[in-house]
Short mmCIF file of N, CA and C and ligand atoms in Angstrom, two decimals:
data_model
loop_
_atom_site.label_atom_id
_atom_site.label_comp_id
_atom_site.label_asym_id
_atom_site.label_seq_id
_atom_site.Cartn_x
_atom_site.Cartn_y
_atom_site.Cartn_z
N MET A 1 0.85 -1.20 0.00
CA MET A 1 0.00 0.00 0.00
C MET A 1 0.89 1.26 0.00
N SER A 2 0.53 2.25 -0.80
CA SER A 2 1.35 3.46 -0.85
C SER A 2 1.13 4.29 0.41
N ASP A 3 2.05 5.21 0.66
CA ASP A 3 1.90 6.09 1.82
C ASP A 3 0.59 6.87 1.76
N ASP A 4 0.25 7.33 0.53
CA ASP A 4 -0.97 8.13 0.38
C ASP A 4 -2.21 7.32 0.70
N SER A 5 -2.25 6.08 0.23
CA SER A 5 -3.47 5.30 0.50
C SER A 5 -3.51 4.86 1.95
N ASP A 6 -2.35 4.64 2.57
CA ASP A 6 -2.30 4.39 4.02
C ASP A 6 -2.92 5.56 4.78
N ARG A 7 -2.48 6.74 4.40
CA ARG A 7 -2.99 7.96 5.06
C ARG A 7 -4.49 8.09 4.85
N ASP A 8 -4.92 7.92 3.58
CA ASP A 8 -6.34 8.10 3.28
C ASP A 8 -7.20 7.08 4.01
N GLU A 9 -6.70 5.84 4.09
CA GLU A 9 -7.47 4.80 4.78
C GLU A 9 -7.63 5.16 6.27
N LEU A 10 -6.57 5.69 6.85
CA LEU A 10 -6.63 6.04 8.27
C LEU A 10 -7.58 7.22 8.51
N ILE A 11 -7.55 8.17 7.60
CA ILE A 11 -8.46 9.33 7.75
C ILE A 11 -9.91 8.90 7.58
N VAL A 12 -10.16 8.00 6.64
CA VAL A 12 -11.53 7.48 6.46
C VAL A 12 -11.99 6.78 7.74
N ALA A 13 -11.10 5.99 8.35
CA ALA A 13 -11.45 5.28 9.59
C ALA A 13 -11.77 6.28 10.70
N ALA A 14 -10.99 7.35 10.78
CA ALA A 14 -11.23 8.37 11.80
C ALA A 14 -12.57 9.07 11.54
N ARG A 15 -12.84 9.35 10.28
CA ARG A 15 -14.11 10.03 9.94
C ARG A 15 -15.30 9.14 10.31
N ARG A 16 -15.17 7.85 10.02
CA ARG A 16 -16.25 6.91 10.37
C ARG A 16 -16.45 6.86 11.89
N ALA A 17 -15.35 6.87 12.62
CA ALA A 17 -15.45 6.81 14.09
C ALA A 17 -16.22 8.03 14.60
N ALA A 18 -16.02 9.17 13.97
CA ALA A 18 -16.68 10.41 14.42
C ALA A 18 -18.20 10.32 14.29
N GLU A 19 -18.67 9.40 13.47
CA GLU A 19 -20.14 9.23 13.31
C GLU A 19 -20.78 8.75 14.62
N ASN A 20 -19.97 8.14 15.49
CA ASN A 20 -20.50 7.66 16.78
C ASN A 20 -20.21 8.63 17.92
N SER A 21 -19.73 9.83 17.57
CA SER A 21 -19.43 10.81 18.61
C SER A 21 -20.66 11.12 19.47
N TRP A 22 -20.40 11.24 20.77
CA TRP A 22 -21.45 11.76 21.66
C TRP A 22 -20.97 13.13 22.11
N SER A 23 -21.43 14.15 21.38
CA SER A 23 -20.91 15.51 21.63
C SER A 23 -22.03 16.54 21.55
N PRO A 24 -23.11 16.34 22.35
CA PRO A 24 -24.24 17.27 22.28
C PRO A 24 -23.94 18.63 22.89
N TYR A 25 -22.85 18.75 23.64
CA TYR A 25 -22.56 20.02 24.33
C TYR A 25 -21.69 20.93 23.48
N SER A 26 -20.70 20.35 22.82
CA SER A 26 -19.84 21.17 21.95
C SER A 26 -20.30 21.13 20.50
N ASN A 27 -21.09 20.13 20.15
CA ASN A 27 -21.43 19.89 18.74
C ASN A 27 -20.18 19.79 17.88
N PHE A 28 -19.13 19.28 18.44
CA PHE A 28 -17.88 19.10 17.71
C PHE A 28 -17.55 17.61 17.76
N ALA A 29 -17.86 16.92 16.68
CA ALA A 29 -17.60 15.49 16.60
C ALA A 29 -16.15 15.27 16.15
N VAL A 30 -15.44 14.44 16.88
CA VAL A 30 -14.04 14.16 16.54
C VAL A 30 -13.87 12.65 16.40
N GLY A 31 -13.08 12.26 15.42
CA GLY A 31 -12.73 10.84 15.27
C GLY A 31 -11.22 10.70 15.22
N ALA A 32 -10.74 9.61 15.79
CA ALA A 32 -9.30 9.32 15.76
C ALA A 32 -9.11 7.88 15.32
N ALA A 33 -8.01 7.64 14.61
CA ALA A 33 -7.67 6.28 14.20
C ALA A 33 -6.18 6.07 14.40
N LEU A 34 -5.83 4.94 15.00
CA LEU A 34 -4.43 4.58 15.26
C LEU A 34 -4.07 3.41 14.37
N ARG A 35 -2.91 3.49 13.72
CA ARG A 35 -2.42 2.33 12.95
C ARG A 35 -1.18 1.76 13.64
N PHE A 36 -1.19 0.42 13.77
CA PHE A 36 -0.08 -0.28 14.41
C PHE A 36 0.76 -1.00 13.37
N ALA A 37 1.97 -1.39 13.79
CA ALA A 37 2.92 -2.01 12.87
C ALA A 37 2.37 -3.29 12.25
N ASP A 38 1.47 -3.97 12.96
CA ASP A 38 0.89 -5.21 12.41
C ASP A 38 -0.29 -4.93 11.47
N GLY A 39 -0.55 -3.65 11.20
CA GLY A 39 -1.61 -3.28 10.27
C GLY A 39 -2.95 -3.02 10.93
N THR A 40 -3.05 -3.35 12.21
CA THR A 40 -4.32 -3.13 12.93
C THR A 40 -4.65 -1.65 12.99
N ILE A 41 -5.92 -1.33 12.84
CA ILE A 41 -6.40 0.04 13.05
C ILE A 41 -7.39 0.02 14.21
N VAL A 42 -7.18 0.92 15.16
CA VAL A 42 -8.09 1.06 16.31
C VAL A 42 -8.61 2.50 16.30
N THR A 43 -9.91 2.65 16.42
CA THR A 43 -10.51 3.99 16.34
C THR A 43 -11.10 4.42 17.68
N GLY A 44 -11.39 5.72 17.76
CA GLY A 44 -12.08 6.27 18.93
C GLY A 44 -12.81 7.53 18.53
N THR A 45 -13.78 7.89 19.35
CA THR A 45 -14.49 9.14 19.12
C THR A 45 -14.68 9.85 20.45
N ASN A 46 -14.98 11.14 20.40
CA ASN A 46 -15.12 11.87 21.67
C ASN A 46 -16.47 11.56 22.32
N ILE A 47 -16.42 11.46 23.63
CA ILE A 47 -17.60 11.10 24.42
C ILE A 47 -17.75 12.16 25.51
N GLU A 48 -18.75 13.01 25.34
CA GLU A 48 -18.94 14.11 26.30
C GLU A 48 -19.87 13.67 27.43
N ASN A 49 -19.93 14.53 28.44
CA ASN A 49 -20.70 14.22 29.64
C ASN A 49 -21.40 15.50 30.10
N ALA A 50 -22.59 15.33 30.68
CA ALA A 50 -23.32 16.49 31.20
C ALA A 50 -22.48 17.25 32.23
N SER A 51 -21.61 16.53 32.90
CA SER A 51 -20.59 17.17 33.74
C SER A 51 -19.39 17.39 32.82
N TYR A 52 -19.36 18.54 32.17
CA TYR A 52 -18.50 18.76 30.98
C TYR A 52 -17.06 18.28 31.13
N GLY A 53 -16.51 18.53 32.32
CA GLY A 53 -15.09 18.24 32.53
C GLY A 53 -14.76 16.75 32.47
N LEU A 54 -15.76 15.91 32.47
CA LEU A 54 -15.53 14.46 32.41
C LEU A 54 -15.45 13.95 30.98
N SER A 55 -15.60 14.84 30.02
CA SER A 55 -15.62 14.41 28.61
C SER A 55 -14.29 13.78 28.21
N LEU A 56 -14.38 12.83 27.30
CA LEU A 56 -13.20 12.13 26.80
C LEU A 56 -12.96 12.50 25.35
N CYS A 57 -11.70 12.75 25.01
CA CYS A 57 -11.34 13.06 23.63
C CYS A 57 -11.24 11.78 22.80
N ALA A 58 -11.38 11.95 21.50
CA ALA A 58 -11.34 10.82 20.57
C ALA A 58 -10.01 10.05 20.65
N GLU A 59 -8.90 10.77 20.72
CA GLU A 59 -7.59 10.11 20.73
C GLU A 59 -7.41 9.29 22.02
N THR A 60 -7.89 9.85 23.13
CA THR A 60 -7.77 9.15 24.42
C THR A 60 -8.60 7.88 24.41
N VAL A 61 -9.80 7.96 23.85
CA VAL A 61 -10.65 6.77 23.74
C VAL A 61 -9.97 5.72 22.87
N ALA A 62 -9.37 6.15 21.77
CA ALA A 62 -8.70 5.20 20.87
C ALA A 62 -7.51 4.53 21.57
N VAL A 63 -6.74 5.30 22.32
CA VAL A 63 -5.59 4.71 23.03
C VAL A 63 -6.08 3.73 24.09
N ALA A 64 -7.13 4.09 24.81
CA ALA A 64 -7.66 3.18 25.84
C ALA A 64 -8.15 1.89 25.20
N LYS A 65 -8.85 2.00 24.08
CA LYS A 65 -9.33 0.78 23.40
C LYS A 65 -8.15 -0.08 22.96
N ALA A 66 -7.13 0.57 22.39
CA ALA A 66 -5.98 -0.18 21.87
C ALA A 66 -5.25 -0.89 23.01
N MET A 67 -5.07 -0.20 24.12
CA MET A 67 -4.35 -0.83 25.24
C MET A 67 -5.18 -1.94 25.83
N ASP A 68 -6.49 -1.76 25.84
CA ASP A 68 -7.38 -2.83 26.33
C ASP A 68 -7.28 -4.07 25.43
N GLN A 69 -7.01 -3.84 24.15
CA GLN A 69 -6.86 -4.96 23.21
C GLN A 69 -5.45 -5.57 23.28
N GLY A 70 -4.60 -5.00 24.10
CA GLY A 70 -3.28 -5.59 24.31
C GLY A 70 -2.14 -4.88 23.61
N HIS A 71 -2.43 -3.83 22.85
CA HIS A 71 -1.34 -3.11 22.18
C HIS A 71 -0.43 -2.44 23.21
N ARG A 72 0.86 -2.64 23.02
CA ARG A 72 1.87 -2.04 23.90
C ARG A 72 3.02 -1.55 23.04
N GLY A 73 2.74 -0.60 22.17
CA GLY A 73 3.75 -0.11 21.25
C GLY A 73 3.34 -0.42 19.82
N GLY A 74 4.28 -0.21 18.91
CA GLY A 74 3.99 -0.44 17.49
C GLY A 74 3.11 0.63 16.88
N LEU A 75 2.95 1.74 17.58
CA LEU A 75 2.08 2.81 17.06
C LEU A 75 2.82 3.57 15.97
N GLU A 76 2.33 3.46 14.73
CA GLU A 76 3.04 4.07 13.59
C GLU A 76 2.40 5.35 13.08
N ALA A 77 1.07 5.41 13.13
CA ALA A 77 0.39 6.58 12.57
C ALA A 77 -0.94 6.81 13.28
N VAL A 78 -1.33 8.09 13.29
CA VAL A 78 -2.58 8.51 13.94
C VAL A 78 -3.27 9.49 12.98
N ALA A 79 -4.58 9.35 12.83
CA ALA A 79 -5.35 10.37 12.09
C ALA A 79 -6.40 10.94 13.03
N VAL A 80 -6.58 12.24 12.96
CA VAL A 80 -7.60 12.92 13.77
C VAL A 80 -8.38 13.84 12.84
N ILE A 81 -9.70 13.79 12.97
CA ILE A 81 -10.53 14.66 12.12
C ILE A 81 -11.73 15.14 12.93
N GLY A 82 -12.17 16.36 12.66
CA GLY A 82 -13.31 16.92 13.37
C GLY A 82 -14.39 17.39 12.41
N SER A 83 -15.50 17.83 12.99
CA SER A 83 -16.65 18.18 12.17
C SER A 83 -16.67 19.65 11.76
N ARG A 84 -15.53 20.32 11.90
CA ARG A 84 -15.44 21.72 11.41
C ARG A 84 -14.36 21.77 10.34
N PRO A 85 -14.34 22.86 9.56
CA PRO A 85 -13.46 22.88 8.38
C PRO A 85 -11.96 22.79 8.68
N ASP A 86 -11.51 23.32 9.81
CA ASP A 86 -10.07 23.33 10.06
C ASP A 86 -9.58 21.97 10.56
N PRO A 87 -8.32 21.64 10.28
CA PRO A 87 -7.75 20.40 10.83
C PRO A 87 -7.79 20.43 12.35
N VAL A 88 -7.96 19.25 12.95
CA VAL A 88 -7.96 19.15 14.41
C VAL A 88 -6.54 18.86 14.89
N MET A 89 -6.05 19.71 15.77
CA MET A 89 -4.76 19.45 16.42
C MET A 89 -5.05 18.77 17.75
N PRO A 90 -4.42 17.64 18.02
CA PRO A 90 -4.69 16.95 19.29
C PRO A 90 -4.43 17.87 20.48
N CYS A 91 -5.30 17.80 21.46
CA CYS A 91 -5.13 18.64 22.66
C CYS A 91 -3.90 18.16 23.44
N GLY A 92 -3.47 18.95 24.38
CA GLY A 92 -2.25 18.63 25.13
C GLY A 92 -2.35 17.31 25.88
N ARG A 93 -3.49 17.07 26.49
CA ARG A 93 -3.65 15.82 27.24
C ARG A 93 -3.55 14.62 26.30
N CYS A 94 -4.16 14.71 25.13
CA CYS A 94 -4.11 13.60 24.18
C CYS A 94 -2.69 13.38 23.66
N ARG A 95 -1.93 14.42 23.51
CA ARG A 95 -0.53 14.25 23.08
C ARG A 95 0.21 13.40 24.11
N GLN A 96 -0.03 13.69 25.37
CA GLN A 96 0.63 12.95 26.44
C GLN A 96 0.14 11.50 26.48
N VAL A 97 -1.15 11.30 26.28
CA VAL A 97 -1.72 9.94 26.29
C VAL A 97 -1.17 9.14 25.11
N LEU A 98 -1.05 9.77 23.96
CA LEU A 98 -0.46 9.09 22.79
C LEU A 98 1.00 8.73 23.04
N LEU A 99 1.71 9.62 23.73
CA LEU A 99 3.14 9.39 23.98
C LEU A 99 3.36 8.11 24.79
N GLU A 100 2.50 7.85 25.75
CA GLU A 100 2.67 6.66 26.59
C GLU A 100 2.74 5.40 25.71
N LEU A 101 1.78 5.28 24.81
CA LEU A 101 1.71 4.10 23.94
C LEU A 101 2.86 4.09 22.94
N ALA A 102 3.19 5.25 22.40
CA ALA A 102 4.27 5.32 21.42
C ALA A 102 5.61 4.95 22.05
N GLU A 103 5.85 5.49 23.23
CA GLU A 103 7.17 5.27 23.84
C GLU A 103 7.35 3.82 24.27
N LEU A 104 6.26 3.14 24.58
CA LEU A 104 6.36 1.72 24.94
C LEU A 104 6.96 0.91 23.80
N GLY A 105 6.74 1.37 22.55
CA GLY A 105 7.30 0.67 21.39
C GLY A 105 8.39 1.47 20.70
N ARG A 106 8.81 2.55 21.33
CA ARG A 106 9.89 3.39 20.81
C ARG A 106 9.63 3.86 19.37
N THR A 107 8.40 4.26 19.11
CA THR A 107 8.09 4.85 17.80
C THR A 107 7.78 6.34 17.99
N ASP A 108 7.88 7.05 16.88
CA ASP A 108 7.52 8.47 16.86
C ASP A 108 6.45 8.61 15.77
N PRO A 109 5.20 8.29 16.10
CA PRO A 109 4.17 8.18 15.06
C PRO A 109 3.93 9.50 14.32
N VAL A 110 3.57 9.35 13.04
CA VAL A 110 3.13 10.51 12.29
C VAL A 110 1.68 10.77 12.68
N ILE A 111 1.35 12.05 12.88
CA ILE A 111 -0.02 12.43 13.26
C ILE A 111 -0.61 13.20 12.08
N TRP A 112 -1.65 12.62 11.48
CA TRP A 112 -2.34 13.31 10.38
C TRP A 112 -3.47 14.13 11.00
N CYS A 113 -3.32 15.45 11.00
CA CYS A 113 -4.34 16.35 11.53
C CYS A 113 -5.19 16.76 10.33
N ALA A 114 -6.36 16.14 10.22
CA ALA A 114 -7.10 16.21 8.95
C ALA A 114 -8.30 17.14 9.01
N SER A 115 -8.62 17.67 7.84
CA SER A 115 -9.91 18.33 7.60
C SER A 115 -10.51 17.59 6.41
N GLU A 116 -11.66 18.05 5.95
CA GLU A 116 -12.29 17.38 4.80
C GLU A 116 -11.43 17.49 3.55
N THR A 117 -10.62 18.54 3.47
CA THR A 117 -9.90 18.80 2.23
C THR A 117 -8.39 18.64 2.33
N ASP A 118 -7.88 18.51 3.54
CA ASP A 118 -6.44 18.64 3.74
C ASP A 118 -6.00 17.81 4.94
N ALA A 119 -4.69 17.57 5.03
CA ALA A 119 -4.18 16.90 6.23
C ALA A 119 -2.75 17.37 6.48
N ALA A 120 -2.55 17.95 7.66
CA ALA A 120 -1.19 18.34 8.06
C ALA A 120 -0.53 17.13 8.69
N SER A 121 0.76 16.96 8.39
CA SER A 121 1.50 15.81 8.91
C SER A 121 2.54 16.30 9.91
N LEU A 122 2.46 15.81 11.12
CA LEU A 122 3.43 16.18 12.16
C LEU A 122 3.83 14.93 12.93
N ARG A 123 5.05 14.87 13.36
CA ARG A 123 5.46 13.77 14.24
C ARG A 123 5.01 14.09 15.68
N LEU A 124 4.76 13.03 16.44
CA LEU A 124 4.39 13.26 17.84
C LEU A 124 5.46 14.06 18.57
N SER A 125 6.73 13.81 18.22
CA SER A 125 7.82 14.55 18.88
C SER A 125 7.78 16.04 18.56
N GLU A 126 7.16 16.40 17.44
CA GLU A 126 7.02 17.83 17.12
C GLU A 126 5.86 18.43 17.92
N LEU A 127 4.81 17.62 18.11
CA LEU A 127 3.65 18.11 18.86
C LEU A 127 3.93 18.16 20.36
N LEU A 128 4.84 17.29 20.81
CA LEU A 128 5.12 17.21 22.25
C LEU A 128 6.63 17.08 22.46
N PRO A 129 7.35 18.19 22.23
CA PRO A 129 8.81 18.13 22.42
C PRO A 129 9.16 18.09 23.91
N HIS A 130 10.36 17.61 24.20
CA HIS A 130 10.88 17.57 25.59
C HIS A 130 9.87 16.89 26.52
N ALA A 131 9.36 15.75 26.05
CA ALA A 131 8.24 15.12 26.75
C ALA A 131 8.69 14.36 27.99
N PHE A 132 7.73 14.22 28.89
CA PHE A 132 7.89 13.35 30.07
C PHE A 132 7.12 12.07 29.76
N GLY A 133 7.83 10.95 29.67
CA GLY A 133 7.16 9.69 29.35
C GLY A 133 7.65 8.56 30.22
N PRO A 134 7.27 7.31 29.87
CA PRO A 134 7.69 6.16 30.68
C PRO A 134 9.19 6.11 30.90
N ASP A 135 9.98 6.48 29.89
CA ASP A 135 11.44 6.42 30.04
C ASP A 135 11.96 7.39 31.10
N SER A 136 11.18 8.45 31.35
CA SER A 136 11.62 9.45 32.33
C SER A 136 11.61 8.90 33.76
N LEU A 137 10.93 7.79 33.95
CA LEU A 137 10.83 7.21 35.31
C LEU A 137 11.85 6.10 35.52
N LYS A 138 12.71 5.86 34.49
CA LYS A 138 13.69 4.76 34.64
C LYS A 138 14.90 5.23 35.42
N1 THU B 201 -11.64 16.91 21.35
C1 THU B 201 -11.12 15.71 20.96
O1 THU B 201 -11.84 14.70 20.87
N2 THU B 201 -9.79 15.67 20.67
C2 THU B 201 -8.95 16.72 20.74
O2 THU B 201 -7.76 16.56 20.56
C3 THU B 201 -9.48 18.07 20.96
C4 THU B 201 -10.86 18.12 21.49
C5 THU B 201 -13.06 16.97 21.70
C6 THU B 201 -13.33 17.13 23.18
C7 THU B 201 -14.70 17.75 23.18
O3 THU B 201 -15.65 16.70 23.13
C8 THU B 201 -14.77 18.52 21.88
O4 THU B 201 -13.68 18.06 21.08
C9 THU B 201 -14.66 20.02 22.04
O5 THU B 201 -13.55 20.36 22.77
#
């Protein structure tokens, strides 16, 4: 599979995940998709709560699902897409949550921050430089 079709497949998976968003408070549906070295794709969507501060971001849900399925590293790529025209940049907390899984497998995943028409490509290390991760506790 070419890099472009890998990227497009991941963005489509993220967009599909956003269809299950529970976001009646922000009306901002977000979908995230994680690709692992074995080709597995794990998705997540944002889940809001009437107690707003308890809301979960799409990327965090995807990481929790992946770790529940046994993934401990091998994270190669992430796509994030939202229901507004601009690309979605992962929030600070999600960057840190993604780092935990990435560092377990010593990868620096590419993050596709997508909109309907475009996708910016950034490495996790660019989004979260000088990070505190599992290795910092060794
Ligand atoms: N949101 C995400 O799902 N991921 C992010 O990286 C940024 C924000 C969600 C949380 C909330 O449900 C909505 O977007 C508005 O902040």
